[in-house]
C-alpha positions in Angstrom: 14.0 -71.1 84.1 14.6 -68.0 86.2 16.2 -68.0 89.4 14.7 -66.3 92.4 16.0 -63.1 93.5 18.3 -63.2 96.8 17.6 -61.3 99.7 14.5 -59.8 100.9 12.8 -57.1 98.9 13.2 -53.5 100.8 10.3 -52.7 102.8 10.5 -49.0 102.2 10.9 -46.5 99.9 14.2 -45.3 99.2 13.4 -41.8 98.0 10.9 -41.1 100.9 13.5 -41.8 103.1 15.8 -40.0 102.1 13.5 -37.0 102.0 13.1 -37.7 105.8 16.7 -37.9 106.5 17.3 -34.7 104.9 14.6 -33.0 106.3 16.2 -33.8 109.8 19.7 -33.2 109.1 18.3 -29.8 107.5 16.1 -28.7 110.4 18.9 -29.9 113.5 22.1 -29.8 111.6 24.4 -32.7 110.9 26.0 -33.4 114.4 22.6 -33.1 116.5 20.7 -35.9 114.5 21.4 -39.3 115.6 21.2 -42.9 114.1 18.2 -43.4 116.4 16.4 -39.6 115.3 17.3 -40.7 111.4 15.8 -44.3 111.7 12.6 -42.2 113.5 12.4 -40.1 111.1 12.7 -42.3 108.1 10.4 -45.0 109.8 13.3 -47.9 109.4 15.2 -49.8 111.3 19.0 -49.2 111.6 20.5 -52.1 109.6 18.0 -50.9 106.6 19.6 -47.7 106.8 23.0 -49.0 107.0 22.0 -51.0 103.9 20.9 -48.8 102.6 22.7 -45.4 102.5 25.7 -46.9 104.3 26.6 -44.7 107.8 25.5 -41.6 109.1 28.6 -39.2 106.6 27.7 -41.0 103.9 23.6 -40.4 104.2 24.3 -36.9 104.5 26.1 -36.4 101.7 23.2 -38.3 99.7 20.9 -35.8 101.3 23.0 -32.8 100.7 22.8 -33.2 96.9 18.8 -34.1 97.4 18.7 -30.8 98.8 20.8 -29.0 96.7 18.9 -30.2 93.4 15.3 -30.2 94.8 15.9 -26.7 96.5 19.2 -25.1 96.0 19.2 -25.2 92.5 17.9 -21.8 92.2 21.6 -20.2 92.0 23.2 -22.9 89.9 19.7 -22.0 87.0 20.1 -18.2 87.9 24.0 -17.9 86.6 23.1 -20.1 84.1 20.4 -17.9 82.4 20.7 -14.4 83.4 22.8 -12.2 81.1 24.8 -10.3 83.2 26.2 -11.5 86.8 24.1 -8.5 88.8 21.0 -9.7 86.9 21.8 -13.2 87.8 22.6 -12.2 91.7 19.4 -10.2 92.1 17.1 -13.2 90.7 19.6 -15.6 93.0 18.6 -13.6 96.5 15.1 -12.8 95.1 14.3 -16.4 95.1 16.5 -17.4 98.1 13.9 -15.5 99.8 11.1 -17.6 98.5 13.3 -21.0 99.0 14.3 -20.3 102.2 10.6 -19.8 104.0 9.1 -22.7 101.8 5.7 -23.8 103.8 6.1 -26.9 105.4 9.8 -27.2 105.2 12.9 -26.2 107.6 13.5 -22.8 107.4 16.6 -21.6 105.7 19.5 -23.1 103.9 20.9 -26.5 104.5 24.1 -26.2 102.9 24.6 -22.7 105.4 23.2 -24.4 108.8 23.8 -27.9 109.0 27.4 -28.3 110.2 27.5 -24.6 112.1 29.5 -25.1 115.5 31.0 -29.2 114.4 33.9 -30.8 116.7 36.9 -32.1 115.3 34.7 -35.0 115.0 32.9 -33.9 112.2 35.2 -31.6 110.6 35.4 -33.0 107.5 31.7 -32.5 107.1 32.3 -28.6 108.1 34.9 -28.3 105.9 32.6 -30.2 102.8 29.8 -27.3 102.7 32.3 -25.0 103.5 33.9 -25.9 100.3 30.8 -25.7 98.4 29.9 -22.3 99.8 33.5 -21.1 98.6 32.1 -22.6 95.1 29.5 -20.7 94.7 31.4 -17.0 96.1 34.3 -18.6 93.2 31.2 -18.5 90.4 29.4 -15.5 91.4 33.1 -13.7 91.2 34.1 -15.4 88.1 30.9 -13.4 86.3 31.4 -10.1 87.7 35.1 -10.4 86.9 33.8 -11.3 82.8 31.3 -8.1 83.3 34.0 -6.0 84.0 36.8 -7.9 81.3 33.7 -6.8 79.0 32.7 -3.3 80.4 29.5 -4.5 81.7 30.7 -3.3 85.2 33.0 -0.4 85.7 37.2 -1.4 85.3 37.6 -0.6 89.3 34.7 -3.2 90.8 36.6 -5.0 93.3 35.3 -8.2 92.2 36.3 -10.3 95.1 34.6 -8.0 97.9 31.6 -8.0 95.7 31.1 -11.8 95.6 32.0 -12.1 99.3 29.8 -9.5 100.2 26.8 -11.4 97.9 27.3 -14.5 99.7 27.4 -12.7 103.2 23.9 -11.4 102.3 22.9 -15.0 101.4 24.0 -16.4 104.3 22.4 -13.7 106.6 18.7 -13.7 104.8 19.0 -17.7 105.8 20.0 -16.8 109.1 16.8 -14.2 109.3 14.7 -17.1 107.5 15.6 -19.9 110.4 14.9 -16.7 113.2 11.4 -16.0 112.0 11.7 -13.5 108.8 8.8 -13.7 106.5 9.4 -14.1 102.4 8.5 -10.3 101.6 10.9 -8.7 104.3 14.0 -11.0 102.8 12.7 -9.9 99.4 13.0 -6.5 100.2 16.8 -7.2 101.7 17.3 -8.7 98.6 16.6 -5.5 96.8 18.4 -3.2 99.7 21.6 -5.3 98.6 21.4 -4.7 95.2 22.0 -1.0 96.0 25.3 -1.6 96.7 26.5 -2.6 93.2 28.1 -0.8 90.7 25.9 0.8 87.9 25.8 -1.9 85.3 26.0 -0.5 81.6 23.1 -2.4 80.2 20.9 -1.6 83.6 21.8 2.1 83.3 
């Protein structure tokens, strides 16, 4: 004979929900969205939320990584299949400037803007996409380092500067995004930037 489920069936969907939170935290930034603006937002009630996804930290973290693999994938699959690292850092910015003025969606990137100006409150969140920003200068410096190991890139790129100077532009073309810039101009940043690399053997 089976036995009845206990507790009462959720009410919601989890997924859409979680779209909603992330789309808040992603447009206001982590500290200005509240328990009350999430629970708007996701159309539930606070102890489904808290049943849910637990408290307010842990719901953004859930809706950092939904952001990260529905739309900040782009650099993870650009490293990943581009030959060479300033093949794989023109396609990243090429397409930051697509993901970042998406129709219908916050403008920019969530990982850059939603813990800008935290209080020792939330520093542990600040510090969390901190970390994963310094992830992705470590991997975009890792392959120009192997281009130059393999001659790729001339012996005397200053690999470090390079990377940080990659991420600056990222970071500034989301900035532009959020302040109005439209998909072709950050395109054509994109390609401004690229001038500043080295020659690349293969691209010569």
């Amino acid at each position: 004979m089976a036995t009845k489920q206990r507790g009462r069936p959720r009410s919601f969907d989890r997924e859409t929900a979680l779209e909603q939170a992330m789309r808040a935290f992603w447009e206001h930034g982590y500290e200005a969205v509240s328990i009350a603006d999430l629970t708007e937002a996701m159309g539930i009630k606070a102890p489904s939320l808290y049943a849910a996804f637990g408290d307010k930290r842990t719901l953004f973290e859930e809706a950092i990584e939904a952001y990260v693999r529905d739309f900040g994938a782009f650099s993870v699959r650009a490293f990943a299949e581009e030959p060479t690292a300033r093949r794989a850092v023109a396609r990243m910015l090429r397409e930051a400037a697509a993901f970042h003025t998406l129709p219908g969606y916050p403008r920019g990137c969530m990982v850059i803007t939603a813990a800008t100006n935290c209080t020792a409150q939330s520093e542990d969140v600040m510090r969390s996409l901190q970390e994963r920003r310094a992830e992705n200068v470590e991997t975009i410096e890792g392959r120009i380092r192997s281009d130059v190991a393999t001659g790729e890139l001339p012996a005397d790129t200053d690999a470090h500067a390079l990377a940080v100077y990659c991420a600056a532009v990222l970071q500034g073309m989301s900035q532009q995004a959020r302040d109005g810039a439209d998909r072709t101009t950050l395109e054509r940043v994109a390609e401004l930037a690229m001038a500043a690399w080295p020659p690349g053997k293969s691209e010569e």
